[in-house]
Coordinates of C-alpha atoms and ligand atoms in Angstrom, one line a residue:
X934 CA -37.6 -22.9 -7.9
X935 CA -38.7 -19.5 -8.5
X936 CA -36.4 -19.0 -11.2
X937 CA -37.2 -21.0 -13.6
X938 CA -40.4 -19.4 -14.8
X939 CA -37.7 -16.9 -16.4
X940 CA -35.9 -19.8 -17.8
X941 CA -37.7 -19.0 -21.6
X942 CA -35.3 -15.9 -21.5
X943 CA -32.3 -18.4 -22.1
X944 CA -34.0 -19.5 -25.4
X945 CA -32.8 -16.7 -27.8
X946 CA -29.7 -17.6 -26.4
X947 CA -30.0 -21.3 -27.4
X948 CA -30.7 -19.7 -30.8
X949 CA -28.0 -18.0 -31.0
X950 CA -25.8 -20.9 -30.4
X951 CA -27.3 -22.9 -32.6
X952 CA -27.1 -20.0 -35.7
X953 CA -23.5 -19.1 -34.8
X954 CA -22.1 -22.7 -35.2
X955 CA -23.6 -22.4 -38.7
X956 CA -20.7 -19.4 -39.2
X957 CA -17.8 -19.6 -41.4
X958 CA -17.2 -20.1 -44.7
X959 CA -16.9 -22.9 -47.2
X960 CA -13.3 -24.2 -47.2
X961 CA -12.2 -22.2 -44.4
X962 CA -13.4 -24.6 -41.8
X963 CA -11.8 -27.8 -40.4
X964 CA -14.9 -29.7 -40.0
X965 CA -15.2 -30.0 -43.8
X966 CA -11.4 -31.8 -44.0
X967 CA -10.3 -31.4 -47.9
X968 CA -7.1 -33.3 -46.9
X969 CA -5.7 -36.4 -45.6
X970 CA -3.2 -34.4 -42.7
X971 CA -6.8 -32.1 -42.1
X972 CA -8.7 -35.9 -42.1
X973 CA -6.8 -37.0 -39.4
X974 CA -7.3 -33.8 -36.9
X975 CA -11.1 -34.5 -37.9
X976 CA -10.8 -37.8 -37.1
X977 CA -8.9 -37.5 -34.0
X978 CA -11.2 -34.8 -32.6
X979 CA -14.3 -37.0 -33.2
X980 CA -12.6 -40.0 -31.4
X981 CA -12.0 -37.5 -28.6
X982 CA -15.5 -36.3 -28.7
X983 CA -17.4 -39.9 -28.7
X984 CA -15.6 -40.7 -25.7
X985 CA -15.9 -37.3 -23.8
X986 CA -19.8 -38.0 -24.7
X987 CA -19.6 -41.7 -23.3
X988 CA -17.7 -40.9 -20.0
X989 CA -20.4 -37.8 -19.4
X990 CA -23.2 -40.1 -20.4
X991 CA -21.9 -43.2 -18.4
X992 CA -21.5 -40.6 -15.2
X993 CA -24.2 -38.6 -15.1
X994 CA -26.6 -42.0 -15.7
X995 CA -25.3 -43.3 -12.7
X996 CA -25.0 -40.0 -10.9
X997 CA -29.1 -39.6 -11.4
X998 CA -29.3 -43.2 -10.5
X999 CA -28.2 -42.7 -7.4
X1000 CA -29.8 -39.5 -6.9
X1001 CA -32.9 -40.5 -7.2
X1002 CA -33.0 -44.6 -5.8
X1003 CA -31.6 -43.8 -2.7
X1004 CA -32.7 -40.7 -1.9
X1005 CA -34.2 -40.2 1.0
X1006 CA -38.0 -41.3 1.4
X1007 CA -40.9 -39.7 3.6
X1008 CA -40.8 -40.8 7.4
X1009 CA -37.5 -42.5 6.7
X1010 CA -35.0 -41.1 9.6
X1011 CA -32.2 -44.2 10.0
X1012 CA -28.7 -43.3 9.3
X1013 CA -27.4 -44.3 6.1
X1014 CA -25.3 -47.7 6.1
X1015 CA -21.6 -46.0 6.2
X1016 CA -19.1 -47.6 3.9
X1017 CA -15.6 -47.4 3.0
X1018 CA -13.4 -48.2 0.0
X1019 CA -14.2 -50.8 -2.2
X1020 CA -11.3 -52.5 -4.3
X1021 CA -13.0 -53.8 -7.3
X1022 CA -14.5 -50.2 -8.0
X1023 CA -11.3 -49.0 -7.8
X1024 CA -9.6 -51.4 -10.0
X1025 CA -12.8 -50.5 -12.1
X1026 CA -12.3 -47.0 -12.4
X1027 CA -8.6 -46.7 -12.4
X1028 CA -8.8 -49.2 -15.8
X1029 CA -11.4 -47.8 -17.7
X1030 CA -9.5 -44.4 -18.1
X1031 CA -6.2 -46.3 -19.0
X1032 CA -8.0 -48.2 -21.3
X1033 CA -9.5 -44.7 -22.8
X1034 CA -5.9 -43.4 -22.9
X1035 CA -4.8 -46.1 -24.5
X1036 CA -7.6 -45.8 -27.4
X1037 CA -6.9 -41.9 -27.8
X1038 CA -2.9 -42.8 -27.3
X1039 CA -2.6 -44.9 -30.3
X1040 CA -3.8 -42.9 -32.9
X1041 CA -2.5 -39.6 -31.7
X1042 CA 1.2 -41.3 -31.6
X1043 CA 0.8 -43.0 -35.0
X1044 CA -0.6 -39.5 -36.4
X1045 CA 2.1 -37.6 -34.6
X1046 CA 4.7 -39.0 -36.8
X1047 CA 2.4 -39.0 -39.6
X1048 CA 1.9 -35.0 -39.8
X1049 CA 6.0 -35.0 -39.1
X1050 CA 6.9 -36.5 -41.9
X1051 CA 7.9 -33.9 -43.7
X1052 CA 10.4 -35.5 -46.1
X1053 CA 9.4 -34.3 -49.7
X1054 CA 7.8 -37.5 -51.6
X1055 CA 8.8 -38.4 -55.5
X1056 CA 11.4 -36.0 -57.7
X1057 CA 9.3 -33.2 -59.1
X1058 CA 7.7 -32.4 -55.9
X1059 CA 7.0 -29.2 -55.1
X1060 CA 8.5 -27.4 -51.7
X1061 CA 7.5 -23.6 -51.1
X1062 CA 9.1 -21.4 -48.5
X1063 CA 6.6 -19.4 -46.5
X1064 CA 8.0 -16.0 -44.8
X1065 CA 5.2 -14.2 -42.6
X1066 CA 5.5 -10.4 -42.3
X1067 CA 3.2 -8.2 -40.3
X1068 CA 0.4 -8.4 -42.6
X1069 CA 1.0 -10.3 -45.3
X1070 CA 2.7 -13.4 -46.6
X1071 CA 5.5 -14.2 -49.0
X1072 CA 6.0 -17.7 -51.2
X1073 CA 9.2 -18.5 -52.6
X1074 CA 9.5 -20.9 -54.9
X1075 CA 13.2 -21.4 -54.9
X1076 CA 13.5 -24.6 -57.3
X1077 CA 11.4 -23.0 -59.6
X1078 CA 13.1 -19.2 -59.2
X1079 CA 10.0 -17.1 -58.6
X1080 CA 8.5 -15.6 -55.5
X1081 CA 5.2 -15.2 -55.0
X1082 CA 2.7 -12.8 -52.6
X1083 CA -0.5 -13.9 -50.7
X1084 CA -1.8 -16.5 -52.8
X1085 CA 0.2 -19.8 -52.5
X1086 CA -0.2 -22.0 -55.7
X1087 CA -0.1 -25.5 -55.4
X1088 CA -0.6 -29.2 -57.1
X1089 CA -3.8 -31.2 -56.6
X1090 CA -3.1 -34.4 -54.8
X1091 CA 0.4 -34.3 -54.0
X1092 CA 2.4 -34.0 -50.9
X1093 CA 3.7 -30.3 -51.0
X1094 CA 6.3 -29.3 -48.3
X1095 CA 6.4 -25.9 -46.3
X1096 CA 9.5 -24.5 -44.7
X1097 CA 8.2 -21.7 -42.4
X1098 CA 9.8 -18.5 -41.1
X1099 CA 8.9 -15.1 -39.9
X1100 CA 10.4 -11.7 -41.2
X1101 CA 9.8 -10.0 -37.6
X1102 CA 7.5 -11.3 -35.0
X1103 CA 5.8 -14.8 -34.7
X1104 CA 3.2 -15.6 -36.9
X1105 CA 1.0 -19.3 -37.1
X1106 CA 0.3 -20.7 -41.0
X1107 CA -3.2 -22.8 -40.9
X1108 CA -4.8 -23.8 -44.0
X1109 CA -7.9 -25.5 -41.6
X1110 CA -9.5 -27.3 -44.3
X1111 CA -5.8 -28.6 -45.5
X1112 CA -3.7 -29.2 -42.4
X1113 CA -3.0 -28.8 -39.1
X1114 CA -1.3 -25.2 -38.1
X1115 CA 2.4 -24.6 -38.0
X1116 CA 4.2 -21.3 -36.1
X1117 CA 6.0 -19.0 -38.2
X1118 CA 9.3 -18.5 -35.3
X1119 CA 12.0 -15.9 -36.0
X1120 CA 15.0 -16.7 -36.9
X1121 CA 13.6 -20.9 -36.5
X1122 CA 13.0 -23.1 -39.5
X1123 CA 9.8 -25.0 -39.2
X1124 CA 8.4 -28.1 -41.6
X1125 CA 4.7 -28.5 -43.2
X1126 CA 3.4 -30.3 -45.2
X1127 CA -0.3 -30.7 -46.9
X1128 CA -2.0 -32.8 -50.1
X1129 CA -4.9 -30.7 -51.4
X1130 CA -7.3 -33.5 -52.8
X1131 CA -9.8 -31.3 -54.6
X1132 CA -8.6 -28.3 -57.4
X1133 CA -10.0 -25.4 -55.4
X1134 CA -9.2 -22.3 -52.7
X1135 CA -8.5 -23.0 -49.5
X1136 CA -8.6 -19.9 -47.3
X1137 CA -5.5 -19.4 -44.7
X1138 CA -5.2 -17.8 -41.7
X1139 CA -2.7 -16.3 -39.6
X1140 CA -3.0 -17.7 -36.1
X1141 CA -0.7 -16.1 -33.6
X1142 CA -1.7 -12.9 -32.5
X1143 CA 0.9 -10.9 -34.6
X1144 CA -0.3 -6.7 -34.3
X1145 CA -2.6 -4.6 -34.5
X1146 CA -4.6 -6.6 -38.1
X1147 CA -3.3 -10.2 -37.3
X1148 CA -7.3 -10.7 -38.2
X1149 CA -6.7 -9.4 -41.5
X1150 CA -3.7 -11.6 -42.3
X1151 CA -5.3 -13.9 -44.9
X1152 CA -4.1 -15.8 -47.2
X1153 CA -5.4 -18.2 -49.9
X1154 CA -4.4 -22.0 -51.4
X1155 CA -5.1 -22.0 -54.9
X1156 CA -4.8 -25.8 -55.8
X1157 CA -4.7 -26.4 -59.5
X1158 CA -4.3 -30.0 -61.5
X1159 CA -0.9 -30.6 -62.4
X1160 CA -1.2 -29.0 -65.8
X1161 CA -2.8 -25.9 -65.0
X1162 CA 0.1 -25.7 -62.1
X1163 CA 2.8 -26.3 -64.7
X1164 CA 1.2 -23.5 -66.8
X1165 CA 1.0 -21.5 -63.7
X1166 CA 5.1 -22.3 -62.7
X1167 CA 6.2 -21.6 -66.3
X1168 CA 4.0 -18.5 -66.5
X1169 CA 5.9 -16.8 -63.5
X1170 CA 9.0 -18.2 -64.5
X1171 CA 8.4 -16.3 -68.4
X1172 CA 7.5 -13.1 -66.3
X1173 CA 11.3 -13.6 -64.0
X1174 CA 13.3 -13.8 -67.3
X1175 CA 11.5 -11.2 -68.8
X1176 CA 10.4 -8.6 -68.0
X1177 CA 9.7 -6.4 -71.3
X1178 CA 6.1 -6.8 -71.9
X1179 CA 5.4 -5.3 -68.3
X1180 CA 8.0 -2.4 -68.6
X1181 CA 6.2 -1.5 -71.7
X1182 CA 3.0 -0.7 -70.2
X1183 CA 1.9 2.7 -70.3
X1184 CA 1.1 2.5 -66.5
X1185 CA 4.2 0.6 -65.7
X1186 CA 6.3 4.3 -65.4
X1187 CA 4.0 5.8 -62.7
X1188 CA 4.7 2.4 -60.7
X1189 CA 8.8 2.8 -61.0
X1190 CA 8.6 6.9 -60.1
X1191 CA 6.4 6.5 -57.2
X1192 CA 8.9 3.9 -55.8
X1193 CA 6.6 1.1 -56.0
X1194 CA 9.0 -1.4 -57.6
X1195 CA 11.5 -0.6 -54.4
X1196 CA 9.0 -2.8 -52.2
X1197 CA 7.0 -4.7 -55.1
X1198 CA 9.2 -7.8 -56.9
X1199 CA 7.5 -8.4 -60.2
X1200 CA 9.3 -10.6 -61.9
X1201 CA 12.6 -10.6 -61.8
X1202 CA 12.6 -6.8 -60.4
X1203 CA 12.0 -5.2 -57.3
X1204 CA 12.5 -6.8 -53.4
X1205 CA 10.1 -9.0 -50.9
X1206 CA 10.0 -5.9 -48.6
X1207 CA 5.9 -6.1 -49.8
X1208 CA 4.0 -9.1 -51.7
X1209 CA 5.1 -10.0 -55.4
X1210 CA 2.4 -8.5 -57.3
X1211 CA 3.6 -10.6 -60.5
X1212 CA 0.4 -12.0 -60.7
X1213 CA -1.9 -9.2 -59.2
X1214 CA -4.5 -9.0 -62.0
X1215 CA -5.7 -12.8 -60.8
X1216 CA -5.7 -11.9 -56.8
X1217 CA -9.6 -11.3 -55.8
X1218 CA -8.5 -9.4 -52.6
X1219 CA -6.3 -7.1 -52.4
X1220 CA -4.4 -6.9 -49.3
X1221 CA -5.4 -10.1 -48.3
X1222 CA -9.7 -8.8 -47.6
X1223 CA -10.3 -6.1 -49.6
X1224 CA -12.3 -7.2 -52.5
X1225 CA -10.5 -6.2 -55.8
X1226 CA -12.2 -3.7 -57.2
X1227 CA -10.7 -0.1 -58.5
X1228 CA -12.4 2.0 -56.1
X1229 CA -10.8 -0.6 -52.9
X1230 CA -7.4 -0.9 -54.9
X1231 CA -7.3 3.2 -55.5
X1232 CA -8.0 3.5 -51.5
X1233 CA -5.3 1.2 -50.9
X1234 CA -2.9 2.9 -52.9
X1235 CA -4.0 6.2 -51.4
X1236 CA -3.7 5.5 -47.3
X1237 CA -3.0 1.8 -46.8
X1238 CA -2.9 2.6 -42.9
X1239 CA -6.7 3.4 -42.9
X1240 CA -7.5 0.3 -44.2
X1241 CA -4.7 -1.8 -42.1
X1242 CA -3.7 -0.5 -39.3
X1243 CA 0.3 -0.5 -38.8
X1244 CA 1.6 -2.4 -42.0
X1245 CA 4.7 -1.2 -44.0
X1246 CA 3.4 0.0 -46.9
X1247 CA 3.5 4.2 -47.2
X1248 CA 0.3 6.2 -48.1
X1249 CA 0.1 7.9 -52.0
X1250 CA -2.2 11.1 -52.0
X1251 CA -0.2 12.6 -54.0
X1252 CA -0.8 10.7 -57.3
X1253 CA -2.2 12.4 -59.6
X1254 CA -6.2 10.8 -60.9
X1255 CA -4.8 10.4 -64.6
X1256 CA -1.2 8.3 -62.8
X1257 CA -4.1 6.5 -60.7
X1258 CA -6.1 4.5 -63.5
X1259 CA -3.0 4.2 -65.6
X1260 CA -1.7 2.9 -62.2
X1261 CA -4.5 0.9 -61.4
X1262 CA -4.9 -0.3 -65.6
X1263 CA -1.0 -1.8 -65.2
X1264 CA -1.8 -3.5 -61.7
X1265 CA -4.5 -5.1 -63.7
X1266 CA -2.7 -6.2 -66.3
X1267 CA -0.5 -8.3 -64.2
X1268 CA -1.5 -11.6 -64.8
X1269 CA 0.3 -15.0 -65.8
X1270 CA -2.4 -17.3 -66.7
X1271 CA -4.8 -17.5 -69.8
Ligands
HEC1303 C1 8.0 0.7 -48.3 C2 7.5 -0.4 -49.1 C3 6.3 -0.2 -50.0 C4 6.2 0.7 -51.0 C5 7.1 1.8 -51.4 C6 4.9 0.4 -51.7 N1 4.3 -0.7 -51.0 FE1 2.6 -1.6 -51.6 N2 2.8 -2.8 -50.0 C7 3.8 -2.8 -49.1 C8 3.5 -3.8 -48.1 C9 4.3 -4.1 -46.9 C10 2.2 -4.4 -48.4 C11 1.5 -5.4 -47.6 C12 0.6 -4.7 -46.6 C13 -0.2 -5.7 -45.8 O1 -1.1 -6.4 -46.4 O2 0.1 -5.8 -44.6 C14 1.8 -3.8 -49.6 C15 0.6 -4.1 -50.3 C16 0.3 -3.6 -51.6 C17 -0.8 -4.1 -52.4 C18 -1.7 -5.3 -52.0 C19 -1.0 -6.5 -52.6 C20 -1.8 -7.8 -52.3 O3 -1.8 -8.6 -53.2 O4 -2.4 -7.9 -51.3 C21 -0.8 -3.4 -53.5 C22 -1.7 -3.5 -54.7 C23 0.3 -2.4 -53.4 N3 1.0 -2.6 -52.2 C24 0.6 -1.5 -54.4 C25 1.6 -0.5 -54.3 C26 1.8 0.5 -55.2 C27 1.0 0.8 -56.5 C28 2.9 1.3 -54.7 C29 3.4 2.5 -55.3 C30 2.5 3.6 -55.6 C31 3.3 0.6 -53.5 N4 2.5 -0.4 -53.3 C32 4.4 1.1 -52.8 C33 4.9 -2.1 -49.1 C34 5.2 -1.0 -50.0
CU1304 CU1 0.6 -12.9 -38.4

């Protein structure tokens, strides 16, 4: 074995392996479950896992066994003693993967129905419905009368209910850390449903190749205690009714004349054709990866399809750098909480 003097090479390799599991980030990971749905898939994939490790252990033990007992010894030239079928191994190994089944069947059926309950649990709970568009995604909150873009608001420990749907192609809602991952279908209604247990931001992810920046189709769960999510509700809900405070900002005009409001709903105005940017000033990315900043939002603004390939907002270069910071001052200003 020649080879194996080269074997070393492998090890930056192993390394590698070993560094790249490490990836990803806090809360955007379903080996850190924040949830009881996101609990069970842990769960569930660590049964599978102790058993995929028993059945290779149990195997390849008595596959070196047998490799090395009765191989075949110096001098020793008599033909093997030939045998042929054997009914107790066979009962053997036809019952110990039944009886494997049967310990992965039960909890998988039992959780099945679990994750499909969807029914909505106690009077004031909240259900959002979730539209995916190629990039981004919209949250109506239809009880409530507000819609919402990118950032999906919701209370801590209590069963909030999705209804999914797409605006054009399909699209795949996963909040790993939260829950297990729904499609988005076309003209289809699908149910989720998810308990946050912690106050804190989950990251999403769009999960069904979708275009050309599916990758950059992020979204966040912002999971507040009840009160700061009441605040939160009866914040947008002030901005829906009215709307005066933001009309009268300076930087509000150069928003309506560049036709920003025909896309944009901010409050009460304005259509879902882009995200509600009611509550813009608290979003830290903006387009759901650019980091917030003037000089990302101004480029934005400027040629959106540099930055996102193929997504339905039009470019601005012809705003004017005075209509830019007041433009940029009002999208600041947005904001519904304290
Ligand atoms: C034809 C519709 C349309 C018009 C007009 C339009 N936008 Fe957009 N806008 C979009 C769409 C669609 C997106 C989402 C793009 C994506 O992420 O895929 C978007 C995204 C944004 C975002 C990022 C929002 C977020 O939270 O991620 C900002 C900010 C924004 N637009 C500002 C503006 C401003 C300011 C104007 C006017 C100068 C404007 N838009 C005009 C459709 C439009
Ligand atoms: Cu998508």
């Amino acid at each position: 074995m020649r080879n194996w003097k080269n074997a070393w090479r492998l090890l930056p390799l192993s390394f590698l392996v070993f560094i790249m599991t490490g990836c990803g980030e806090a809360n955007l990971t379903a080996l850190d479950p924040k949830g009881p749905q996101a609990q069970w898939i842990y769960d569930n994939m660590m049964l599978s896992l102790f058993v995929m490790i028993f059945v290779a252990a149990f195997v390849f033990a008595i596959f070196f066994i047998i490799l090395i007992k009765f191989r075949r010894k110096p001098g020793d030239d008599a033909y093997p003693k030939q045998v042929h079928g054997s009914t107790t191994l066979e009962i053997i190994w036809t019952a110990i993967p039944i009886l494997l089944l049967a310990v992965l069947a039960v909890p998988t059926i039992t959780g099945t129905f679990m994750m499909a309950d969807t029914e909505p649990e106690g009077e004031n709970s909240v259900h959002i419905k979730v539209t995916g568009h190629q990039f981004w995604w919209q949250f109506d909150y239809e009880d409530e009368g507000f819609t919402a873009g990118q950032d999906v608001y919701i209370p801590v420990g209590e069963k909030v209910t999705f209804e999914l749907h797409s605006n054009d192609v399909i699209h795949a809602f996963w909040v790993p850390a939260l829950a297990g991952k729904v499609d988005n279908v076309p003209g289809v209604t699908n149910h989720l449903w998810m308990v946050a247990e912690e106050p804190g931001i989950y990251k999403g992810k769009c999960t069904e190749l979708c275009g050309p920046e599916h990758a950059l189709m992020d979204f966040k769960v912002v999971a507040l205690d009840r009160p700061e999510y009441d605040a939160w509700v009866e914040g947008m809900q002030a901005k829906a009714e009215d709307n005066s405070e933001v009309v009268a900002h300076e930087g509000y005009a150069v928003f309506e004349n560049n036709g920003c409001i025909g896309c944009h709903a901010i409050g009460g105005m304005g259509t879902a054709a882009g995200p509600a940017l009611t509550n813009f000033g608290e979003r830290t990315v903006v387009a759901g990866y650019l980091e917030n900043t003037d000089e990302n939002l101004e480029a934005w603004i400027r040629d959106p399809e540099s930055l996102k390939q193929g997504n339905n907002m039009p470019s601005f270069p012809q705003i004017s750098d005075e209509d830019m910071t007041a433009l940029i001052a009002f999208l600041r200003s947005l904001n519904v909480q304290e």
